[in-house]
């Protein structure tokens, strides 16, 4: 699309007069400072959109140093996160920053997450990016020459056709507020006014059956409100929702991108990590119940011999340092089978454990819990309760 030079010059004169004519009200230094920085505002805008729409498959075209991917990987809804960039060296250099940390293994995600970085051009068709919920193009299109810009909608909107597309690009009407700026980056092939961007976006949306709304980040300084946001943003949504799996499967495999980095995160969907988390949660809860009973032990000694002793009390234990339960959760705990003692053994029914919210979220029923923990935690002869020693060496040291 050709840029209307007369409109740009007209807009530039207006913006310059705002700064030059009201210099004391709008200092040039103030006009170009953003808090938080503009790039962070752009990334946070995308993150807020992800929080709102909860896409499972997200791709960032022109991902650069992968900063946006690193911000998005913590979103629990995302299961596949893809970055595409023309700079292979940068992708290889930044790939390790997307790998799981130790904390990700200690506290696995609920859902699987795979992250892939591809080297390739955004105007090439690769079938591995079909069927995505969200594709972002943050400060990308202004780097495309006229030929690539013409092909860009055909590939992204026509071929990939995700449910949602977010495109951000500089607003050239804001540029006169910067000192000595025509184009903001030496690699930019163009920068559009709001009218130019919206004209292009509406044409593309209409052609490929999308709706589009416009917004932006980077508020102008007082006295220059007429220039609009520093970064203009178009949010495109596919009319009729996402492409069906059937439509995606009909596309022939077309792999032109080169995968340069792939990693997967531990999750509760993976059996070994699910077992690790469940065993740890059960052990912690049993220990909490055992320790809470110790102060009452002396009062009960000798009263009932080796008969089972109901030590649950009428109320759910509330640890000094632990989760705070709602009234509904407390009632569920209080109405569940209570822990008991037989001799020097302490028994916690599995039904009691399932009454606690964190364990209830992990396990659907008693049978599932029993099958997972049976070879890691001692159970009663009938498998209905966890069994542990009522007292241990550390209790004596700390005189419970």
mmCIF file of C-alpha atoms in Angstrom:
data_model
loop_
_atom_site.group_PDB
_atom_site.id
_atom_site.type_symbol
_atom_site.label_atom_id
_atom_site.label_comp_id
_atom_site.label_asym_id
_atom_site.label_seq_id
_atom_site.Cartn_x
_atom_site.Cartn_y
_atom_site.Cartn_z
ATOM 1 C CA UNK A 1 0.000 0.000 0.000
ATOM 2 C CA UNK A 2 1.331 3.451 -0.910
ATOM 3 C CA UNK A 3 1.683 5.931 1.898
ATOM 4 C CA UNK A 4 -0.090 9.236 1.391
ATOM 5 C CA UNK A 5 2.832 11.655 1.665
ATOM 6 C CA UNK A 6 0.623 14.742 1.754
ATOM 7 C CA UNK A 7 -1.317 13.352 4.725
ATOM 8 C CA UNK A 8 1.931 12.481 6.533
ATOM 9 C CA UNK A 9 3.334 15.991 6.068
ATOM 10 C CA UNK A 10 0.060 17.522 7.230
ATOM 11 C CA UNK A 11 0.053 15.328 10.330
ATOM 12 C CA UNK A 12 3.731 16.066 10.997
ATOM 13 C CA UNK A 13 3.081 19.827 10.933
ATOM 14 C CA UNK A 14 0.242 19.404 13.424
ATOM 15 C CA UNK A 15 2.362 17.293 15.772
ATOM 16 C CA UNK A 16 5.337 19.634 15.489
ATOM 17 C CA UNK A 17 3.206 22.629 16.339
ATOM 18 C CA UNK A 18 1.980 20.864 19.483
ATOM 19 C CA UNK A 19 5.520 20.262 20.687
ATOM 20 C CA UNK A 20 7.158 23.461 19.488
ATOM 21 C CA UNK A 21 4.286 25.759 20.345
ATOM 22 C CA UNK A 22 3.725 24.346 23.811
ATOM 23 C CA UNK A 23 7.225 23.354 24.764
ATOM 24 C CA UNK A 24 6.848 24.306 28.425
ATOM 25 C CA UNK A 25 3.662 22.246 28.742
ATOM 26 C CA UNK A 26 4.992 19.266 26.757
ATOM 27 C CA UNK A 27 8.783 18.980 27.218
ATOM 28 C CA UNK A 28 10.389 16.933 24.448
ATOM 29 C CA UNK A 29 12.130 14.730 27.053
ATOM 30 C CA UNK A 30 8.807 13.923 28.728
ATOM 31 C CA UNK A 31 7.084 13.165 25.426
ATOM 32 C CA UNK A 32 9.357 10.221 24.588
ATOM 33 C CA UNK A 33 9.478 8.501 27.992
ATOM 34 C CA UNK A 34 7.116 5.607 28.662
ATOM 35 C CA UNK A 35 6.560 3.876 31.988
ATOM 36 C CA UNK A 36 6.665 0.952 31.691
ATOM 37 C CA UNK A 37 8.781 0.938 28.522
ATOM 38 C CA UNK A 38 6.809 0.737 25.294
ATOM 39 C CA UNK A 39 7.927 -2.795 24.418
ATOM 40 C CA UNK A 40 6.718 -4.027 27.802
ATOM 41 C CA UNK A 41 3.360 -2.366 27.265
ATOM 42 C CA UNK A 42 3.025 -4.200 23.956
ATOM 43 C CA UNK A 43 3.875 -7.561 25.515
ATOM 44 C CA UNK A 44 1.614 -6.967 28.496
ATOM 45 C CA UNK A 45 -1.219 -6.123 26.109
ATOM 46 C CA UNK A 46 -0.830 -9.551 24.492
ATOM 47 C CA UNK A 47 -0.579 -11.285 27.862
ATOM 48 C CA UNK A 48 -3.800 -9.630 29.022
ATOM 49 C CA UNK A 49 -5.472 -10.823 25.835
ATOM 50 C CA UNK A 50 -4.251 -14.371 26.487
ATOM 51 C CA UNK A 51 -5.543 -14.200 30.056
ATOM 52 C CA UNK A 52 -8.935 -13.143 28.709
ATOM 53 C CA UNK A 53 -9.347 -15.612 25.825
ATOM 54 C CA UNK A 54 -7.257 -18.557 27.131
ATOM 55 C CA UNK A 55 -5.883 -19.854 23.800
ATOM 56 C CA UNK A 56 -4.224 -23.285 23.814
ATOM 57 C CA UNK A 57 -2.013 -22.811 20.752
ATOM 58 C CA UNK A 58 -0.142 -19.521 20.322
ATOM 59 C CA UNK A 59 2.463 -18.481 17.734
ATOM 60 C CA UNK A 60 4.540 -15.299 17.673
ATOM 61 C CA UNK A 61 5.733 -14.398 14.173
ATOM 62 C CA UNK A 62 8.917 -12.352 14.156
ATOM 63 C CA UNK A 63 9.609 -13.426 17.744
ATOM 64 C CA UNK A 64 13.101 -11.853 17.807
ATOM 65 C CA UNK A 65 14.747 -12.347 21.202
ATOM 66 C CA UNK A 66 11.730 -14.421 22.420
ATOM 67 C CA UNK A 67 10.823 -11.905 25.154
ATOM 68 C CA UNK A 68 7.099 -12.265 24.456
ATOM 69 C CA UNK A 69 7.332 -16.059 24.483
ATOM 70 C CA UNK A 70 9.055 -15.972 27.870
ATOM 71 C CA UNK A 71 6.230 -13.832 29.223
ATOM 72 C CA UNK A 72 3.508 -16.071 27.790
ATOM 73 C CA UNK A 73 4.943 -19.443 28.806
ATOM 74 C CA UNK A 74 3.716 -18.989 32.373
ATOM 75 C CA UNK A 75 0.071 -18.845 31.225
ATOM 76 C CA UNK A 76 -1.521 -22.125 32.364
ATOM 77 C CA UNK A 77 -3.898 -22.279 29.382
ATOM 78 C CA UNK A 78 -1.183 -22.496 26.707
ATOM 79 C CA UNK A 79 -0.178 -26.000 25.587
ATOM 80 C CA UNK A 80 1.780 -25.161 22.423
ATOM 81 C CA UNK A 81 3.891 -22.013 22.107
ATOM 82 C CA UNK A 82 5.706 -21.351 18.828
ATOM 83 C CA UNK A 83 8.109 -18.632 17.741
ATOM 84 C CA UNK A 84 9.140 -17.925 14.134
ATOM 85 C CA UNK A 85 11.963 -15.619 13.084
ATOM 86 C CA UNK A 86 14.278 -15.070 10.124
ATOM 87 C CA UNK A 87 17.336 -14.743 12.394
ATOM 88 C CA UNK A 88 18.483 -18.302 13.178
ATOM 89 C CA UNK A 89 21.456 -17.245 15.324
ATOM 90 C CA UNK A 90 19.240 -15.198 17.623
ATOM 91 C CA UNK A 91 16.815 -18.098 18.018
ATOM 92 C CA UNK A 92 19.621 -20.477 18.966
ATOM 93 C CA UNK A 93 21.101 -17.963 21.382
ATOM 94 C CA UNK A 94 17.801 -17.283 23.167
ATOM 95 C CA UNK A 95 16.364 -20.792 23.061
ATOM 96 C CA UNK A 96 17.783 -21.910 26.388
ATOM 97 C CA UNK A 97 15.937 -19.110 28.173
ATOM 98 C CA UNK A 98 12.701 -20.916 27.320
ATOM 99 C CA UNK A 99 13.763 -24.246 28.849
ATOM 100 C CA UNK A 100 12.189 -25.421 32.142
ATOM 101 C CA UNK A 101 13.841 -24.326 35.390
ATOM 102 C CA UNK A 102 14.193 -26.424 38.547
ATOM 103 C CA UNK A 103 11.049 -24.850 39.960
ATOM 104 C CA UNK A 104 9.048 -26.128 36.990
ATOM 105 C CA UNK A 105 9.945 -29.690 38.000
ATOM 106 C CA UNK A 106 9.193 -29.107 41.680
ATOM 107 C CA UNK A 107 5.783 -27.630 40.850
ATOM 108 C CA UNK A 108 4.658 -29.013 37.485
ATOM 109 C CA UNK A 109 2.011 -27.313 35.375
ATOM 110 C CA UNK A 110 -1.507 -28.723 35.162
ATOM 111 C CA UNK A 111 -1.307 -29.041 31.357
ATOM 112 C CA UNK A 112 1.479 -30.061 29.005
ATOM 113 C CA UNK A 113 3.468 -27.273 27.380
ATOM 114 C CA UNK A 114 5.677 -27.610 24.313
ATOM 115 C CA UNK A 115 7.740 -24.685 23.026
ATOM 116 C CA UNK A 116 9.190 -24.707 19.503
ATOM 117 C CA UNK A 117 11.327 -22.106 17.723
ATOM 118 C CA UNK A 118 11.334 -22.180 13.925
ATOM 119 C CA UNK A 119 13.740 -20.458 11.567
ATOM 120 C CA UNK A 120 11.903 -19.169 8.524
ATOM 121 C CA UNK A 121 10.079 -16.314 6.849
ATOM 122 C CA UNK A 122 6.615 -15.246 7.948
ATOM 123 C CA UNK A 123 5.501 -15.198 4.309
ATOM 124 C CA UNK A 124 6.254 -18.908 3.852
ATOM 125 C CA UNK A 125 3.540 -21.510 4.374
ATOM 126 C CA UNK A 126 4.186 -24.198 6.977
ATOM 127 C CA UNK A 127 1.355 -26.555 7.876
ATOM 128 C CA UNK A 128 2.651 -26.998 11.434
ATOM 129 C CA UNK A 129 1.179 -23.567 12.209
ATOM 130 C CA UNK A 130 -2.329 -24.503 11.094
ATOM 131 C CA UNK A 131 -5.155 -24.626 13.631
ATOM 132 C CA UNK A 132 -3.737 -22.068 16.084
ATOM 133 C CA UNK A 133 -5.934 -20.076 18.431
ATOM 134 C CA UNK A 134 -3.779 -16.938 18.398
ATOM 135 C CA UNK A 135 -1.011 -15.594 16.161
ATOM 136 C CA UNK A 136 0.796 -12.408 17.183
ATOM 137 C CA UNK A 137 2.795 -10.095 14.897
ATOM 138 C CA UNK A 138 4.302 -7.491 17.208
ATOM 139 C CA UNK A 139 6.208 -4.718 15.389
ATOM 140 C CA UNK A 140 6.618 -7.010 12.379
ATOM 141 C CA UNK A 141 4.855 -5.749 9.266
ATOM 142 C CA UNK A 142 6.885 -2.528 9.022
ATOM 143 C CA UNK A 143 9.974 -4.701 8.389
ATOM 144 C CA UNK A 144 8.421 -6.277 5.264
ATOM 145 C CA UNK A 145 9.149 -4.980 1.797
ATOM 146 C CA UNK A 146 6.272 -4.393 -0.605
ATOM 147 C CA UNK A 147 6.393 -7.913 -2.043
ATOM 148 C CA UNK A 148 6.394 -9.625 1.348
ATOM 149 C CA UNK A 149 3.727 -7.258 2.667
ATOM 150 C CA UNK A 150 1.472 -8.311 -0.205
ATOM 151 C CA UNK A 151 2.050 -12.002 0.563
ATOM 152 C CA UNK A 152 1.689 -11.603 4.337
ATOM 153 C CA UNK A 153 -2.159 -11.571 4.442
ATOM 154 C CA UNK A 154 -2.340 -14.511 2.028
ATOM 155 C CA UNK A 155 -0.225 -16.642 4.360
ATOM 156 C CA UNK A 156 -1.327 -15.492 7.819
ATOM 157 C CA UNK A 157 -5.008 -14.722 7.215
ATOM 158 C CA UNK A 158 -5.714 -16.937 4.223
ATOM 159 C CA UNK A 159 -3.595 -20.063 4.798
ATOM 160 C CA UNK A 160 -2.944 -20.208 8.560
ATOM 161 C CA UNK A 161 -6.323 -18.614 9.368
ATOM 162 C CA UNK A 162 -6.114 -18.687 13.189
ATOM 163 C CA UNK A 163 -9.010 -17.747 15.449
ATOM 164 C CA UNK A 164 -7.334 -14.473 16.430
ATOM 165 C CA UNK A 165 -4.497 -12.344 15.074
ATOM 166 C CA UNK A 166 -2.868 -9.391 16.849
ATOM 167 C CA UNK A 167 -0.806 -6.960 14.772
ATOM 168 C CA UNK A 168 1.028 -3.973 16.201
ATOM 169 C CA UNK A 169 2.945 -1.361 14.221
ATOM 170 C CA UNK A 170 4.315 2.161 14.827
ATOM 171 C CA UNK A 171 1.932 5.089 14.483
ATOM 172 C CA UNK A 172 3.829 7.570 12.310
ATOM 173 C CA UNK A 173 1.645 10.460 13.548
ATOM 174 C CA UNK A 174 3.469 10.120 16.877
ATOM 175 C CA UNK A 175 6.949 10.403 15.347
ATOM 176 C CA UNK A 176 7.299 14.211 15.445
ATOM 177 C CA UNK A 177 7.207 13.978 19.235
ATOM 178 C CA UNK A 178 10.546 12.165 19.054
ATOM 179 C CA UNK A 179 13.685 14.254 18.443
ATOM 180 C CA UNK A 180 14.983 13.907 14.870
ATOM 181 C CA UNK A 181 12.916 10.853 13.922
ATOM 182 C CA UNK A 182 11.493 10.015 10.512
ATOM 183 C CA UNK A 183 11.484 6.214 10.799
ATOM 184 C CA UNK A 184 11.987 4.640 14.237
ATOM 185 C CA UNK A 185 14.300 1.875 13.002
ATOM 186 C CA UNK A 186 16.713 1.740 10.090
ATOM 187 C CA UNK A 187 15.181 -1.574 8.990
ATOM 188 C CA UNK A 188 11.639 -0.207 8.775
ATOM 189 C CA UNK A 189 10.399 -0.137 5.190
ATOM 190 C CA UNK A 190 7.468 2.132 6.098
ATOM 191 C CA UNK A 191 5.494 3.483 9.046
ATOM 192 C CA UNK A 192 1.766 4.126 8.734
ATOM 193 C CA UNK A 193 -0.596 6.737 10.027
ATOM 194 C CA UNK A 194 -3.691 5.487 11.815
ATOM 195 C CA UNK A 195 -5.760 5.956 8.672
ATOM 196 C CA UNK A 196 -3.293 4.006 6.540
ATOM 197 C CA UNK A 197 -3.105 1.106 8.991
ATOM 198 C CA UNK A 198 -6.851 0.962 9.478
ATOM 199 C CA UNK A 199 -7.517 1.093 5.739
ATOM 200 C CA UNK A 200 -5.143 -1.838 5.176
ATOM 201 C CA UNK A 201 -6.485 -3.796 8.162
ATOM 202 C CA UNK A 202 -10.148 -3.357 7.185
ATOM 203 C CA UNK A 203 -9.410 -4.468 3.622
ATOM 204 C CA UNK A 204 -7.598 -7.588 4.830
ATOM 205 C CA UNK A 205 -10.263 -8.384 7.433
ATOM 206 C CA UNK A 206 -13.040 -8.101 4.859
ATOM 207 C CA UNK A 207 -11.208 -10.223 2.309
ATOM 208 C CA UNK A 208 -10.433 -13.094 4.711
ATOM 209 C CA UNK A 209 -13.635 -13.010 6.783
ATOM 210 C CA UNK A 210 -12.297 -11.430 9.972
ATOM 211 C CA UNK A 211 -13.611 -8.652 12.155
ATOM 212 C CA UNK A 212 -11.103 -6.114 13.484
ATOM 213 C CA UNK A 213 -10.968 -3.549 16.263
ATOM 214 C CA UNK A 214 -8.285 -0.938 16.833
ATOM 215 C CA UNK A 215 -6.506 0.190 19.965
ATOM 216 C CA UNK A 216 -2.912 0.830 21.024
ATOM 217 C CA UNK A 217 -0.347 1.380 23.757
ATOM 218 C CA UNK A 218 1.895 4.315 24.586
ATOM 219 C CA UNK A 219 -0.266 7.244 25.612
ATOM 220 C CA UNK A 220 0.669 10.610 24.075
ATOM 221 C CA UNK A 221 1.692 13.435 26.438
ATOM 222 C CA UNK A 222 -0.764 16.080 27.549
ATOM 223 C CA UNK A 223 -1.432 18.538 24.771
ATOM 224 C CA UNK A 224 -0.670 16.010 21.996
ATOM 225 C CA UNK A 225 -3.666 13.716 22.374
ATOM 226 C CA UNK A 226 -4.606 14.153 18.722
ATOM 227 C CA UNK A 227 -1.654 12.038 17.527
ATOM 228 C CA UNK A 228 -3.034 8.837 19.097
ATOM 229 C CA UNK A 229 -1.126 5.946 20.619
ATOM 230 C CA UNK A 230 2.576 5.555 19.911
ATOM 231 C CA UNK A 231 1.961 1.912 18.912
ATOM 232 C CA UNK A 232 -1.249 1.122 17.052
ATOM 233 C CA UNK A 233 -2.773 -2.335 17.390
ATOM 234 C CA UNK A 234 -5.320 -4.284 15.390
ATOM 235 C CA UNK A 235 -7.124 -7.246 16.956
ATOM 236 C CA UNK A 236 -8.540 -9.551 14.275
ATOM 237 C CA UNK A 237 -11.063 -12.270 15.127
ATOM 238 C CA UNK A 238 -12.183 -14.956 12.701
ATOM 239 C CA UNK A 239 -15.886 -14.748 11.950
ATOM 240 C CA UNK A 240 -17.498 -18.022 12.969
ATOM 241 C CA UNK A 241 -14.761 -18.978 15.446
ATOM 242 C CA UNK A 242 -11.742 -21.236 15.025
ATOM 243 C CA UNK A 243 -11.045 -23.581 12.126
ATOM 244 C CA UNK A 244 -12.251 -27.110 12.791
ATOM 245 C CA UNK A 245 -9.847 -30.027 13.126
ATOM 246 C CA UNK A 246 -11.371 -31.491 9.962
ATOM 247 C CA UNK A 247 -10.445 -28.385 7.958
ATOM 248 C CA UNK A 248 -6.908 -28.451 9.332
ATOM 249 C CA UNK A 249 -6.432 -32.153 8.616
ATOM 250 C CA UNK A 250 -7.389 -31.632 4.972
ATOM 251 C CA UNK A 251 -4.303 -29.458 4.439
ATOM 252 C CA UNK A 252 -1.293 -31.288 3.015
ATOM 253 C CA UNK A 253 1.839 -31.402 5.168
ATOM 254 C CA UNK A 254 4.072 -28.539 4.149
ATOM 255 C CA UNK A 255 7.165 -28.200 6.328
ATOM 256 C CA UNK A 256 9.412 -25.374 5.171
ATOM 257 C CA UNK A 257 10.519 -24.027 8.551
ATOM 258 C CA UNK A 258 13.598 -25.377 10.311
ATOM 259 C CA UNK A 259 13.092 -26.278 13.978
ATOM 260 C CA UNK A 260 16.064 -24.919 15.925
ATOM 261 C CA UNK A 261 14.807 -25.386 19.485
ATOM 262 C CA UNK A 262 12.203 -27.606 21.141
ATOM 263 C CA UNK A 263 11.424 -28.171 24.797
ATOM 264 C CA UNK A 264 8.623 -29.684 26.855
ATOM 265 C CA UNK A 265 7.577 -28.785 30.390
ATOM 266 C CA UNK A 266 6.715 -31.249 33.158
ATOM 267 C CA UNK A 267 3.007 -31.405 33.904
ATOM 268 C CA UNK A 268 0.416 -33.299 35.903
ATOM 269 C CA UNK A 269 -0.696 -34.896 32.649
ATOM 270 C CA UNK A 270 2.552 -36.868 32.698
ATOM 271 C CA UNK A 271 2.326 -39.936 34.938
ATOM 272 C CA UNK A 272 5.696 -39.653 36.652
ATOM 273 C CA UNK A 273 5.216 -36.016 37.617
ATOM 274 C CA UNK A 274 1.621 -36.567 38.673
ATOM 275 C CA UNK A 275 2.732 -39.376 40.980
ATOM 276 C CA UNK A 276 5.566 -37.278 42.414
ATOM 277 C CA UNK A 277 3.205 -34.392 43.230
ATOM 278 C CA UNK A 278 0.452 -36.613 44.646
ATOM 279 C CA UNK A 279 2.789 -38.612 46.875
ATOM 280 C CA UNK A 280 4.319 -35.388 48.160
ATOM 281 C CA UNK A 281 0.914 -33.793 48.875
ATOM 282 C CA UNK A 282 -0.385 -36.916 50.646
ATOM 283 C CA UNK A 283 2.781 -37.173 52.747
ATOM 284 C CA UNK A 284 2.578 -33.512 53.769
ATOM 285 C CA UNK A 285 -1.090 -33.740 54.728
ATOM 286 C CA UNK A 286 -0.604 -36.948 56.730
ATOM 287 C CA UNK A 287 2.336 -35.388 58.558
ATOM 288 C CA UNK A 288 0.309 -32.256 59.316
ATOM 289 C CA UNK A 289 -2.486 -34.357 60.823
ATOM 290 C CA UNK A 290 -0.027 -36.486 62.785
ATOM 291 C CA UNK A 291 1.761 -33.498 64.292
ATOM 292 C CA UNK A 292 -1.535 -31.797 65.178
ATOM 293 C CA UNK A 293 -2.509 -34.914 67.180
ATOM 294 C CA UNK A 294 0.687 -35.196 69.255
ATOM 295 C CA UNK A 295 -0.278 -32.668 72.000
ATOM 296 C CA UNK A 296 -3.368 -34.787 72.743
ATOM 297 C CA UNK A 297 -1.470 -38.068 72.867
ATOM 298 C CA UNK A 298 -0.721 -38.026 76.603
ATOM 299 C CA UNK A 299 -4.357 -37.372 77.467
ATOM 300 C CA UNK A 300 -5.426 -40.470 75.562
ATOM 301 C CA UNK A 301 -2.646 -42.841 76.659
ATOM 302 C CA UNK A 302 -3.922 -45.672 78.797
ATOM 303 C CA UNK A 303 -7.592 -44.843 78.387
ATOM 304 C CA UNK A 304 -8.451 -47.336 75.634
ATOM 305 C CA UNK A 305 -5.495 -49.708 75.444
ATOM 306 C CA UNK A 306 -4.953 -50.900 71.891
ATOM 307 C CA UNK A 307 -8.472 -50.108 70.716
ATOM 308 C CA UNK A 308 -8.787 -47.662 67.838
ATOM 309 C CA UNK A 309 -8.854 -44.102 69.137
ATOM 310 C CA UNK A 310 -10.803 -41.498 67.217
ATOM 311 C CA UNK A 311 -8.526 -38.498 67.314
ATOM 312 C CA UNK A 312 -10.061 -36.415 64.581
ATOM 313 C CA UNK A 313 -12.032 -34.100 66.834
ATOM 314 C CA UNK A 314 -15.202 -32.419 65.706
ATOM 315 C CA UNK A 315 -13.530 -29.752 63.637
ATOM 316 C CA UNK A 316 -11.118 -29.707 60.736
ATOM 317 C CA UNK A 317 -7.586 -28.944 61.942
ATOM 318 C CA UNK A 318 -6.419 -25.470 61.103
ATOM 319 C CA UNK A 319 -2.590 -25.357 60.982
ATOM 320 C CA UNK A 320 -0.827 -22.218 62.137
ATOM 321 C CA UNK A 321 0.902 -21.985 58.771
ATOM 322 C CA UNK A 322 -1.172 -23.538 56.010
ATOM 323 C CA UNK A 323 -4.142 -23.159 53.709
ATOM 324 C CA UNK A 324 -7.209 -21.219 54.775
ATOM 325 C CA UNK A 325 -10.403 -23.160 54.116
ATOM 326 C CA UNK A 326 -13.783 -21.798 53.138
ATOM 327 C CA UNK A 327 -16.826 -22.724 55.224
ATOM 328 C CA UNK A 328 -17.891 -25.242 52.580
ATOM 329 C CA UNK A 329 -14.428 -26.814 52.547
ATOM 330 C CA UNK A 330 -14.348 -26.973 56.354
ATOM 331 C CA UNK A 331 -17.719 -28.723 56.408
ATOM 332 C CA UNK A 332 -16.534 -31.268 53.858
ATOM 333 C CA UNK A 333 -13.432 -32.019 55.931
ATOM 334 C CA UNK A 334 -15.378 -32.280 59.203
ATOM 335 C CA UNK A 335 -17.854 -34.722 57.649
ATOM 336 C CA UNK A 336 -15.165 -37.033 56.281
ATOM 337 C CA UNK A 337 -13.805 -40.115 58.145
ATOM 338 C CA UNK A 338 -11.490 -39.030 60.963
ATOM 339 C CA UNK A 339 -7.899 -40.154 61.557
ATOM 340 C CA UNK A 340 -7.435 -42.755 64.314
ATOM 341 C CA UNK A 341 -4.754 -44.650 66.223
ATOM 342 C CA UNK A 342 -4.156 -48.350 66.819
ATOM 343 C CA UNK A 343 -1.318 -48.780 69.266
ATOM 344 C CA UNK A 344 1.600 -46.682 68.044
ATOM 345 C CA UNK A 345 0.279 -46.486 64.505
ATOM 346 C CA UNK A 346 -1.534 -43.486 63.038
ATOM 347 C CA UNK A 347 -4.164 -44.026 60.326
ATOM 348 C CA UNK A 348 -5.519 -41.392 57.935
ATOM 349 C CA UNK A 349 -8.438 -42.599 55.750
ATOM 350 C CA UNK A 350 -8.073 -41.859 52.057
ATOM 351 C CA UNK A 351 -11.550 -40.369 52.128
ATOM 352 C CA UNK A 352 -10.281 -37.866 54.704
ATOM 353 C CA UNK A 353 -7.378 -36.916 52.451
ATOM 354 C CA UNK A 354 -9.697 -36.475 49.473
ATOM 355 C CA UNK A 355 -11.710 -33.956 51.489
ATOM 356 C CA UNK A 356 -8.785 -31.499 51.393
ATOM 357 C CA UNK A 357 -9.052 -29.153 48.362
ATOM 358 C CA UNK A 358 -5.520 -29.574 47.022
ATOM 359 C CA UNK A 359 -5.743 -33.368 47.043
ATOM 360 C CA UNK A 360 -9.300 -33.342 45.755
ATOM 361 C CA UNK A 361 -8.130 -31.284 42.775
ATOM 362 C CA UNK A 362 -5.451 -33.864 42.010
ATOM 363 C CA UNK A 363 -7.511 -37.031 42.490
ATOM 364 C CA UNK A 364 -11.020 -37.804 41.308
ATOM 365 C CA UNK A 365 -11.648 -40.682 43.732
ATOM 366 C CA UNK A 366 -10.231 -43.022 46.364
ATOM 367 C CA UNK A 367 -9.371 -45.780 43.899
ATOM 368 C CA UNK A 368 -7.284 -43.417 41.801
ATOM 369 C CA UNK A 369 -5.367 -42.187 44.854
ATOM 370 C CA UNK A 370 -4.757 -45.725 46.104
ATOM 371 C CA UNK A 371 -3.435 -46.962 42.745
ATOM 372 C CA UNK A 372 -0.962 -44.095 42.431
ATOM 373 C CA UNK A 373 0.487 -44.016 45.970
ATOM 374 C CA UNK A 374 0.323 -47.755 46.854
ATOM 375 C CA UNK A 375 3.980 -48.501 46.054
ATOM 376 C CA UNK A 376 5.307 -45.318 47.684
ATOM 377 C CA UNK A 377 3.291 -44.823 50.909
ATOM 378 C CA UNK A 378 2.316 -47.541 53.461
ATOM 379 C CA UNK A 379 -1.415 -48.351 53.443
ATOM 380 C CA UNK A 380 -3.654 -50.274 55.829
ATOM 381 C CA UNK A 381 -4.361 -53.959 55.089
ATOM 382 C CA UNK A 382 -7.595 -53.088 53.272
ATOM 383 C CA UNK A 383 -5.997 -50.139 51.455
ATOM 384 C CA UNK A 384 -8.462 -47.603 52.843
ATOM 385 C CA UNK A 385 -6.009 -45.510 54.904
ATOM 386 C CA UNK A 386 -2.431 -44.283 54.981
ATOM 387 C CA UNK A 387 -0.456 -45.729 57.916
ATOM 388 C CA UNK A 388 2.501 -44.123 59.664
ATOM 389 C CA UNK A 389 4.190 -44.206 63.070
ATOM 390 C CA UNK A 390 2.464 -41.939 65.544
ATOM 391 C CA UNK A 391 5.773 -40.818 67.061
ATOM 392 C CA UNK A 392 9.268 -40.574 65.619
ATOM 393 C CA UNK A 393 12.767 -39.503 66.611
ATOM 394 C CA UNK A 394 12.211 -35.842 65.774
ATOM 395 C CA UNK A 395 9.145 -35.653 68.010
ATOM 396 C CA UNK A 396 11.299 -36.646 70.997
ATOM 397 C CA UNK A 397 13.983 -34.120 70.086
ATOM 398 C CA UNK A 398 11.467 -31.272 69.915
ATOM 399 C CA UNK A 399 9.354 -32.609 72.816
ATOM 400 C CA UNK A 400 5.930 -32.646 71.211
#
